[in-house]
Backbone as a chain_set.jsonl record, in Angstrom:
{"seq": "XXXXXXXXXXXXXXXXXXXXXXXXXXXXXXXXXXXXXXXXXXXXXXXXXXXXXXXXXXXXXXXXXXXXXXXXXXXXXXXXXXXXXXXXXXXXXXXXXXXXXXXXXXXXXXXXXXXXXXXXXXXXXXXXXXXXXXXXXXXXXXXXXXXXXXXXXXXXXXXXXXXXXXXX", "coords": {"N": [[64.962, 94.919, 37.783], [67.873, 96.019, 35.999], [70.61, 94.297, 34.273], [72.773, 95.319, 35.458], [75.007, 95.443, 38.043], [77.074, 96.1, 40.745], [79.788, 95.984, 43.157], [81.186, 98.193, 45.494], [83.828, 99.606, 47.293], [83.311, 101.197, 50.42], [83.987, 104.498, 51.703], [85.068, 104.221, 54.236], [86.758, 102.094, 54.099], [85.996, 99.613, 54.977], [83.275, 98.793, 54.815], [80.89, 97.886, 52.191], [79.418, 99.125, 49.224], [76.62, 98.042, 47.451], [75.551, 98.315, 44.288], [72.873, 98.814, 42.105], [70.986, 99.095, 39.052], [67.744, 100.235, 38.439], [64.917, 98.954, 36.545], [63.091, 100.314, 33.839], [63.271, 102.996, 34.547], [65.312, 105.793, 35.726], [66.753, 105.225, 38.015], [69.208, 104.494, 40.453], [70.093, 102.125, 42.909], [71.706, 102.006, 45.987], [72.954, 99.844, 48.226], [74.058, 99.385, 51.541], [76.494, 97.253, 52.742], [77.513, 95.848, 55.653], [79.471, 94.64, 58.507], [77.406, 93.803, 60.033], [75.49, 92.984, 58.304], [73.235, 93.313, 55.445], [71.987, 96.501, 54.828], [68.748, 97.316, 54.374], [67.628, 99.757, 53.875], [68.03, 101.546, 51.361], [70.067, 103.822, 49.342], [68.892, 106.153, 47.028], [69.541, 107.277, 43.775], [68.494, 109.367, 41.344], [69.241, 109.731, 38.226], [70.568, 110.266, 34.959], [70.032, 108.299, 31.938], [66.885, 106.774, 31.478], [66.408, 103.272, 31.821], [64.723, 101.692, 29.636], [62.258, 100.151, 27.469], [63.569, 98.976, 24.336], [64.068, 95.728, 25.881], [66.735, 95.136, 25.638], [68.171, 97.325, 26.456], [68.792, 96.878, 29.071], [71.058, 95.351, 29.235], [74.662, 95.014, 29.392], [77.78, 96.502, 30.519], [78.564, 97.873, 33.79], [80.674, 99.86, 35.593], [83.063, 100.895, 38.12], [85.458, 103.457, 38.75], [88.985, 103.044, 39.609], [89.681, 104.91, 41.461], [87.416, 105.201, 42.829], [85.573, 107.227, 42.475], [84.028, 107.672, 40.27], [81.419, 106.355, 38.242], [80.483, 104.326, 35.53], [78.415, 103.341, 32.761], [76.98, 101.339, 30.119], [74.385, 101.774, 27.707], [72.721, 99.688, 25.915], [70.868, 99.482, 23.473], [70.298, 102.194, 23.18], [72.635, 103.159, 22.32], [74.767, 104.477, 23.69], [76.999, 105.64, 26.293], [77.333, 106.381, 29.772], [78.641, 108.564, 32.285], [79.091, 109.052, 35.704], [79.481, 111.037, 38.649], [80.594, 109.655, 41.684], [79.985, 109.26, 45.092], [81.61, 107.682, 47.488], [81.236, 107.731, 50.189], [78.611, 108.39, 50.756], [77.08, 106.954, 48.923], [75.78, 108.143, 46.817], [75.02, 109.065, 43.42], [75.841, 111.472, 40.977], [75.901, 114.23, 38.612], [75.635, 113.482, 35.741], [77.084, 112.47, 32.68], [76.541, 112.141, 29.348], [77.517, 110.166, 26.643], [77.844, 109.763, 23.218], [78.859, 107.721, 20.49], [80.793, 108.364, 17.423], [79.424, 107.106, 15.251], [76.291, 105.451, 15.403], [76.282, 102.813, 17.723], [75.809, 99.565, 19.128], [76.426, 99.201, 22.302], [78.372, 97.276, 24.646], [80.606, 96.209, 26.341], [82.772, 97.753, 28.837], [85.344, 99.659, 30.386], [87.382, 101.297, 32.814], [90.446, 103.178, 32.583], [93.481, 102.508, 34.446], [94.28, 104.89, 35.79], [91.948, 106.297, 35.814], [91.334, 108.238, 33.923], [90.444, 107.667, 31.409], [87.962, 105.941, 29.428], [87.105, 102.838, 28.088], [85.183, 101.396, 25.531], [83.163, 98.869, 23.936], [81.595, 97.767, 20.924], [80.149, 95.229, 20.841], [78.153, 93.906, 19.432], [77.893, 94.632, 16.78], [76.251, 95.123, 13.711], [77.536, 94.886, 11.297], [79.312, 92.804, 11.229], [81.904, 93.244, 12.074], [83.748, 94.558, 14.819], [84.219, 97.219, 17.166], [86.56, 99.005, 19.218], [86.585, 101.673, 21.374], [88.193, 104.581, 22.708], [87.612, 106.851, 25.236], [88.43, 110.001, 26.344], [88.237, 111.352, 29.443], [89.035, 113.844, 30.326], [89.539, 115.544, 28.085], [87.393, 115.005, 26.434], [87.557, 113.724, 24.022], [87.09, 111.184, 21.509], [88.47, 108.193, 20.404], [88.911, 105.831, 17.861], [90.094, 102.685, 18.421], [90.361, 100.018, 17.529], [89.09, 98.079, 14.881], [88.309, 95.525, 13.84], [87.976, 92.822, 14.764], [85.957, 90.35, 16.547], [84.827, 91.347, 19.521], [83.896, 91.114, 22.928], [83.297, 92.407, 25.722], [85.275, 93.555, 28.537], [87.94, 93.528, 30.918], [89.862, 94.693, 33.573], [93.07, 93.709, 34.608], [95.074, 92.599, 37.467], [97.556, 93.584, 36.881], [97.145, 96.01, 35.703], [96.579, 96.053, 33.02], [94.194, 95.939, 30.353], [92.061, 93.365, 29.563], [90.532, 91.63, 26.877], [87.848, 89.758, 25.725], [87.807, 87.414, 23.055], [85.81, 86.372, 20.614]], "CA": [[66.286, 95.519, 37.721], [68.705, 95.75, 34.83], [71.665, 93.349, 34.627], [73.89, 96.085, 35.984], [75.16, 95.256, 39.481], [78.489, 96.138, 41.13], [80.136, 96.205, 44.558], [82.178, 99.259, 45.58], [84.287, 99.828, 48.66], [82.895, 102.416, 51.115], [85.123, 105.361, 52.048], [85.657, 103.792, 55.506], [87.617, 100.944, 53.781], [85.509, 98.433, 55.689], [81.969, 98.406, 54.298], [80.759, 97.773, 50.737], [78.178, 99.532, 48.569], [76.14, 97.194, 46.364], [74.807, 99.27, 43.456], [72.097, 98.225, 41.012], [70.157, 100.031, 38.303], [66.371, 99.764, 38.292], [64.349, 98.768, 35.214], [62.018, 101.221, 33.414], [63.463, 104.35, 35.073], [66.719, 106.205, 35.786], [67.148, 105.145, 39.42], [70.207, 103.59, 40.994], [69.948, 101.794, 44.33], [72.97, 101.671, 46.644], [72.731, 99.173, 49.506], [75.281, 99.298, 52.32], [76.769, 95.96, 53.347], [78.442, 96.015, 56.775], [79.685, 93.393, 59.238], [76.115, 93.447, 60.634], [74.618, 92.502, 57.243], [72.783, 94.242, 54.411], [71.021, 97.523, 55.228], [67.71, 97.357, 53.337], [67.304, 101.164, 53.629], [68.99, 101.88, 50.314], [70.213, 105.191, 48.854], [68.408, 106.266, 45.654], [70.036, 108.373, 42.937], [67.734, 109.448, 40.086], [70.062, 110.491, 37.297], [70.936, 109.546, 33.752], [69.04, 107.828, 30.979], [66.058, 105.656, 31.955], [66.576, 101.982, 31.153], [63.367, 101.351, 29.234], [62.167, 99.248, 26.331], [63.502, 97.524, 24.373], [64.741, 95.108, 27.023], [68.186, 95.102, 25.416], [68.792, 98.429, 27.189], [69.193, 96.443, 30.408], [72.312, 94.599, 29.223], [75.902, 95.765, 29.25], [78.618, 96.676, 31.702], [78.587, 99.019, 34.691], [81.957, 99.778, 36.3], [83.497, 102.036, 38.92], [86.892, 103.729, 38.564], [89.842, 102.608, 40.713], [89.698, 105.98, 42.44], [86.103, 105.076, 43.478], [84.871, 108.513, 42.4], [83.192, 107.713, 39.062], [80.754, 105.139, 37.809], [80.085, 104.428, 34.126], [77.637, 102.22, 32.253], [76.524, 101.413, 28.733], [72.969, 101.528, 27.427], [72.903, 98.907, 24.691], [70.108, 99.924, 22.289], [70.357, 103.646, 23.036], [73.926, 103.417, 21.668], [75.519, 105.489, 24.413], [77.447, 105.307, 27.635], [77.196, 107.507, 30.684], [79.603, 108.656, 33.378], [78.525, 109.746, 36.86], [80.32, 111.2, 39.829], [80.147, 108.758, 42.739], [80.464, 109.568, 46.437], [81.625, 106.393, 48.166], [80.864, 107.908, 51.596], [77.146, 108.47, 50.859], [76.438, 106.068, 47.956], [75.044, 108.946, 45.838], [75.527, 109.32, 42.068], [75.442, 112.79, 40.479], [76.636, 114.796, 37.464], [75.6, 112.593, 34.585], [77.66, 112.877, 31.396], [76.081, 111.196, 28.333], [78.443, 110.174, 25.524], [77.503, 108.952, 22.047], [79.995, 107.512, 19.595], [80.631, 109.045, 16.14], [78.332, 106.465, 14.523], [75.531, 104.681, 16.388], [76.774, 101.478, 18.012], [75.182, 98.869, 20.244], [77.554, 99.05, 23.214], [78.252, 96.224, 25.649], [81.698, 96.223, 27.312], [83.248, 99.056, 29.292], [86.35, 99.59, 31.438], [88.169, 102.495, 33.101], [91.899, 103.037, 32.636], [93.903, 102.466, 35.849], [94.328, 106.221, 36.402], [90.598, 106.866, 35.802], [91.202, 109.357, 32.988], [89.882, 107.205, 30.133], [87.018, 104.833, 29.424], [87.12, 102.037, 26.868], [83.894, 100.751, 25.279], [83.128, 98.069, 22.719], [80.291, 97.561, 20.283], [80.264, 93.79, 20.619], [77.063, 93.34, 18.635], [77.792, 95.417, 15.554], [75.551, 94.398, 12.646], [78.401, 94.78, 10.12], [80.156, 91.633, 11.477], [83.163, 93.616, 12.691], [83.473, 95.252, 16.065], [85.128, 98.315, 17.428], [86.885, 99.423, 20.578], [86.79, 103.118, 21.412], [88.76, 105.174, 23.911], [87.059, 108.173, 25.529], [89.242, 110.736, 27.305], [87.334, 112.088, 30.327], [89.506, 115.218, 30.498], [89.395, 116.339, 26.863], [86.135, 114.694, 25.757], [87.809, 113.163, 22.688], [86.849, 109.767, 21.289], [89.381, 107.629, 19.412], [88.687, 104.449, 17.469], [91.345, 101.955, 18.622], [90.409, 98.779, 16.771], [87.847, 97.933, 14.111], [88.49, 94.387, 12.954], [87.657, 91.503, 15.305], [84.774, 90.247, 17.378], [85.144, 91.522, 20.931], [82.703, 91.166, 23.772], [83.599, 92.587, 27.126], [86.614, 93.938, 28.96], [88.2, 93.448, 32.351], [91.227, 95.074, 33.898], [93.757, 92.725, 35.439], [95.854, 93.142, 38.584], [98.747, 94.244, 36.336], [96.748, 97.29, 35.103], [96.255, 95.884, 31.601], [92.814, 95.602, 30.074], [91.928, 92.137, 28.777], [89.319, 91.634, 26.075], [87.545, 88.429, 25.199], [87.786, 87.328, 21.602], [84.865, 85.34, 20.201]], "C": [[66.949, 95.186, 36.384], [69.788, 94.748, 35.233], [72.873, 94.05, 35.231], [73.919, 96.013, 37.513], [76.651, 95.263, 39.791], [78.613, 96.313, 42.637], [81.288, 97.201, 44.598], [82.548, 99.478, 47.043], [83.807, 101.18, 49.183], [84.144, 103.22, 51.476], [85.774, 104.975, 53.375], [86.59, 102.578, 55.353], [87.223, 99.662, 54.501], [84.219, 97.903, 55.062], [81.965, 98.425, 52.771], [79.41, 98.335, 50.302], [77.852, 98.502, 47.494], [75.191, 98.058, 45.549], [74.147, 98.537, 42.295], [71.315, 99.324, 40.32], [68.768, 99.439, 38.136], [65.971, 99.69, 36.826], [63.196, 99.739, 35.019], [62.091, 102.61, 34.063], [64.956, 104.675, 35.101], [67.271, 106.119, 37.208], [68.21, 104.078, 39.676], [69.851, 103.338, 42.458], [71.325, 101.417, 44.857], [72.641, 101.121, 48.034], [74.067, 99.09, 50.235], [75.376, 97.925, 52.981], [77.844, 96.164, 54.405], [78.675, 94.662, 57.442], [78.42, 92.925, 59.954], [75.126, 92.915, 59.594], [74.242, 93.602, 56.266], [71.741, 95.196, 54.975], [69.994, 97.658, 54.109], [67.178, 98.765, 53.102], [68.33, 101.705, 52.64], [68.971, 103.376, 49.972], [69.759, 105.196, 47.4], [69.046, 107.477, 44.988], [69.256, 108.32, 41.632], [68.5, 110.349, 39.139], [70.363, 109.636, 36.077], [69.754, 109.124, 32.915], [68.214, 106.699, 31.582], [66.346, 104.397, 31.15], [65.187, 101.432, 30.863], [63.4, 100.367, 28.071], [62.983, 99.784, 25.167], [64.331, 96.964, 25.528], [66.248, 95.053, 26.858], [68.884, 96.252, 26.121], [69.227, 98.024, 28.591], [70.563, 95.782, 30.413], [73.51, 95.523, 29.053], [76.558, 96.037, 30.592], [78.291, 97.949, 32.48], [79.836, 98.844, 35.539], [82.177, 101.031, 37.134], [85.001, 102.208, 38.701], [87.682, 103.255, 39.785], [89.932, 103.659, 41.815], [88.39, 106.028, 43.232], [85.295, 106.364, 43.45], [83.988, 108.664, 41.16], [82.604, 106.34, 38.802], [80.342, 105.355, 36.363], [79.293, 103.188, 33.746], [77.29, 102.444, 30.799], [75.021, 101.175, 28.698], [72.911, 100.975, 26.011], [72.175, 99.491, 23.485], [70.109, 101.432, 22.101], [71.702, 104.104, 22.498], [74.711, 104.524, 22.356], [76.085, 104.889, 25.688], [77.417, 106.57, 28.468], [78.219, 107.409, 31.801], [78.983, 109.522, 34.465], [79.618, 109.972, 37.893], [79.729, 110.315, 40.912], [80.79, 109.152, 44.061], [80.44, 108.276, 47.236], [81.462, 106.513, 49.682], [79.342, 107.858, 51.76], [76.412, 107.485, 49.947], [75.674, 106.806, 46.868], [75.8, 109.085, 44.515], [74.981, 110.657, 41.594], [76.169, 113.082, 39.171], [76.756, 113.848, 36.291], [76.243, 113.239, 33.364], [77.3, 111.79, 30.388], [76.97, 111.312, 27.111], [77.942, 109.231, 24.435], [78.737, 108.837, 21.172], [79.737, 108.181, 18.247], [79.561, 108.432, 15.236], [77.592, 105.591, 15.518], [76.051, 103.25, 16.51], [75.916, 100.87, 19.124], [76.292, 98.473, 21.212], [77.298, 97.962, 24.248], [79.336, 96.331, 26.727], [82.163, 97.626, 27.645], [84.292, 98.828, 30.375], [87.033, 100.936, 31.584], [89.649, 102.173, 32.956], [92.302, 103.042, 34.113], [93.936, 103.831, 36.537], [92.973, 106.936, 36.377], [90.378, 107.982, 34.802], [90.534, 108.971, 31.668], [88.881, 106.08, 30.376], [87.119, 104.153, 28.067], [85.765, 101.35, 26.74], [84.0, 99.921, 24.005], [81.705, 97.927, 22.222], [80.2, 96.101, 19.863], [79.168, 93.186, 19.766], [76.827, 94.14, 17.363], [77.19, 94.562, 14.437], [76.427, 94.159, 11.42], [79.409, 93.639, 10.22], [81.587, 91.992, 11.892], [82.821, 94.468, 13.91], [84.573, 96.233, 16.383], [85.377, 98.486, 18.912], [87.229, 100.902, 20.507], [87.398, 103.52, 22.75], [88.166, 106.566, 24.067], [87.908, 108.806, 26.616], [88.321, 111.613, 28.146], [87.753, 113.545, 30.514], [89.247, 116.077, 29.267], [88.058, 116.121, 26.162], [86.328, 114.106, 24.37], [87.551, 111.655, 22.669], [87.767, 109.301, 20.167], [88.967, 106.188, 19.135], [90.017, 103.718, 17.575], [91.464, 100.724, 17.741], [89.067, 98.565, 16.104], [87.908, 96.685, 13.236], [88.043, 93.031, 13.491], [86.368, 91.517, 16.096], [85.194, 90.289, 18.841], [83.844, 91.59, 21.722], [83.143, 91.238, 25.219], [85.053, 92.859, 27.419], [86.727, 93.804, 30.466], [89.645, 93.825, 32.598], [91.819, 94.039, 34.848], [94.542, 93.39, 36.55], [97.133, 93.845, 38.128], [98.425, 95.579, 35.664], [96.46, 97.224, 33.637], [94.796, 95.485, 31.45], [92.783, 94.388, 29.151], [90.56, 92.109, 28.121], [89.081, 90.225, 25.564], [87.472, 88.491, 23.68], [86.967, 86.109, 21.227], [84.363, 84.66, 21.385]], "O": [[66.615, 94.195, 35.736], [69.883, 94.384, 36.405], [73.895, 93.411, 35.484], [72.99, 96.457, 38.188], [77.415, 94.52, 39.176], [77.67, 96.733, 43.307], [82.249, 97.08, 43.838], [81.68, 99.529, 47.915], [83.886, 102.187, 48.48], [85.24, 102.665, 51.544], [86.917, 105.356, 53.626], [87.145, 102.089, 56.337], [88.026, 98.735, 54.618], [84.092, 96.705, 54.809], [82.903, 98.911, 52.139], [78.385, 98.063, 50.927], [78.725, 98.132, 46.709], [74.15, 98.487, 46.048], [74.781, 97.746, 41.598], [71.016, 100.358, 40.917], [68.623, 98.283, 37.739], [66.614, 100.295, 35.968], [62.41, 99.962, 35.939], [61.086, 103.32, 34.122], [65.769, 103.922, 34.564], [68.174, 106.878, 37.561], [68.128, 102.947, 39.198], [69.368, 104.232, 43.153], [72.03, 100.609, 44.253], [72.123, 101.832, 48.896], [75.09, 98.766, 49.631], [74.462, 97.493, 53.684], [78.953, 96.599, 54.096], [78.138, 93.649, 56.995], [78.357, 91.79, 60.429], [74.046, 92.446, 59.952], [74.842, 94.677, 56.254], [70.732, 94.764, 55.532], [70.342, 98.076, 53.004], [66.35, 98.959, 52.211], [69.362, 102.25, 53.03], [68.012, 104.09, 50.264], [70.183, 104.346, 46.617], [69.089, 108.564, 45.562], [69.344, 107.339, 40.894], [68.424, 111.575, 39.229], [70.406, 108.409, 36.169], [68.62, 109.539, 33.154], [68.777, 105.759, 32.142], [66.507, 104.457, 29.931], [64.557, 100.8, 31.711], [64.451, 99.82, 27.736], [63.076, 101.004, 25.032], [65.191, 97.653, 26.078], [66.969, 94.933, 27.848], [70.087, 96.168, 26.367], [69.966, 98.766, 29.238], [71.18, 95.655, 31.47], [73.375, 96.668, 28.623], [75.967, 95.829, 31.652], [77.819, 98.944, 31.93], [80.034, 97.788, 36.141], [81.573, 102.077, 36.897], [85.724, 101.234, 38.494], [87.118, 103.083, 40.866], [90.224, 103.335, 42.966], [88.264, 106.795, 44.187], [84.43, 106.576, 44.299], [83.283, 109.662, 41.014], [83.209, 105.311, 39.101], [79.898, 106.445, 36.001], [79.472, 102.12, 34.33], [77.3, 103.57, 30.303], [74.463, 100.474, 29.542], [73.038, 101.715, 25.035], [72.83, 99.956, 22.552], [69.939, 101.91, 20.98], [71.899, 105.292, 22.246], [75.259, 105.406, 21.696], [75.711, 103.794, 26.106], [77.47, 107.683, 27.943], [78.613, 106.317, 32.211], [78.425, 110.584, 34.19], [80.563, 109.19, 37.995], [78.509, 110.229, 41.05], [82.002, 109.354, 44.133], [79.368, 107.813, 47.626], [81.54, 105.509, 50.39], [78.835, 107.355, 52.763], [75.235, 107.205, 50.175], [74.984, 106.172, 46.068], [77.025, 109.205, 44.482], [73.8, 110.95, 41.781], [76.956, 112.267, 38.691], [77.857, 113.461, 35.9], [75.984, 114.401, 33.051], [77.707, 110.64, 30.55], [77.171, 112.408, 26.588], [77.654, 108.061, 24.689], [79.561, 109.75, 21.121], [78.597, 108.533, 17.944], [78.862, 109.159, 14.53], [78.225, 105.031, 16.413], [76.236, 102.563, 15.505], [75.365, 101.59, 19.957], [77.019, 97.512, 20.962], [76.163, 97.748, 24.674], [79.019, 96.522, 27.902], [81.985, 98.562, 26.866], [84.154, 97.916, 31.191], [87.241, 101.641, 30.597], [90.067, 101.036, 33.176], [91.543, 103.53, 34.951], [93.654, 103.929, 37.731], [92.861, 108.06, 36.866], [89.326, 108.62, 34.827], [90.11, 109.837, 30.903], [88.942, 105.37, 31.381], [87.207, 104.813, 27.031], [85.252, 100.79, 27.709], [84.801, 100.213, 23.117], [80.746, 97.961, 22.992], [80.178, 95.784, 18.674], [79.27, 92.013, 19.406], [75.688, 94.303, 16.926], [77.582, 93.41, 14.249], [76.099, 93.315, 10.586], [80.285, 93.526, 9.362], [82.41, 91.09, 12.045], [81.728, 95.026, 14.005], [85.708, 96.095, 15.928], [84.534, 98.163, 19.749], [88.048, 101.33, 19.694], [87.153, 102.891, 23.779], [88.209, 107.37, 23.136], [88.091, 108.225, 27.685], [87.687, 112.525, 27.615], [86.917, 114.392, 30.827], [88.787, 117.212, 29.389], [87.633, 116.966, 25.375], [85.365, 113.996, 23.611], [87.76, 110.953, 23.659], [87.838, 109.929, 19.111], [88.703, 105.42, 20.06], [90.975, 104.085, 16.895], [92.552, 100.414, 17.255], [88.023, 98.838, 16.696], [87.605, 96.745, 12.044], [87.751, 92.147, 12.686], [85.759, 92.568, 16.294], [85.844, 89.367, 19.335], [82.824, 92.069, 21.227], [83.338, 90.206, 25.862], [85.946, 92.461, 26.672], [85.746, 93.946, 31.196], [90.547, 93.338, 31.918], [91.154, 93.562, 35.768], [94.665, 94.614, 36.576], [97.729, 94.609, 38.888], [99.32, 96.22, 35.112], [96.123, 98.245, 33.038], [94.233, 94.79, 32.296], [93.406, 94.388, 28.089], [89.559, 92.506, 28.717], [89.987, 89.577, 25.04], [87.111, 89.519, 23.107], [87.362, 84.97, 21.479], [83.547, 83.745, 21.272]]}, "num_chains": 1, "name": "protein.A"}
């Protein structure tokens, strides 16, 4: 498996989907966790870019939107991120959208905006010793460079709706 693993609330507001991405292919596995335990009969979604060699393609963030209807992930060495539609009733991922930045970057961090309309990504391992944060608008398809000066590695949204970024 890749290092991508997340837990997502089921549409019944009781159970949890545990979603992982397989290694050397484009398959996601969604396991349902209920009060009876983990169902080992997982849901498979074959969509998106295969996570293949080099092994660095396994690293980076995978997140779900607050609306629980989209999932996004970065593919480190392939210098792209992808957005999928997610059905939290069935655990299925569909409708892959592949996004590349204006110049090739090795992407690591990723976060959705609170309203789910934007995705923020960082190129935390830029070879030029500076790093960038980009904003991608899911509605218009536009990409904006927000910051291009410090070393950033990873993002996490807080309970106040603000996105926090580690520095060094």
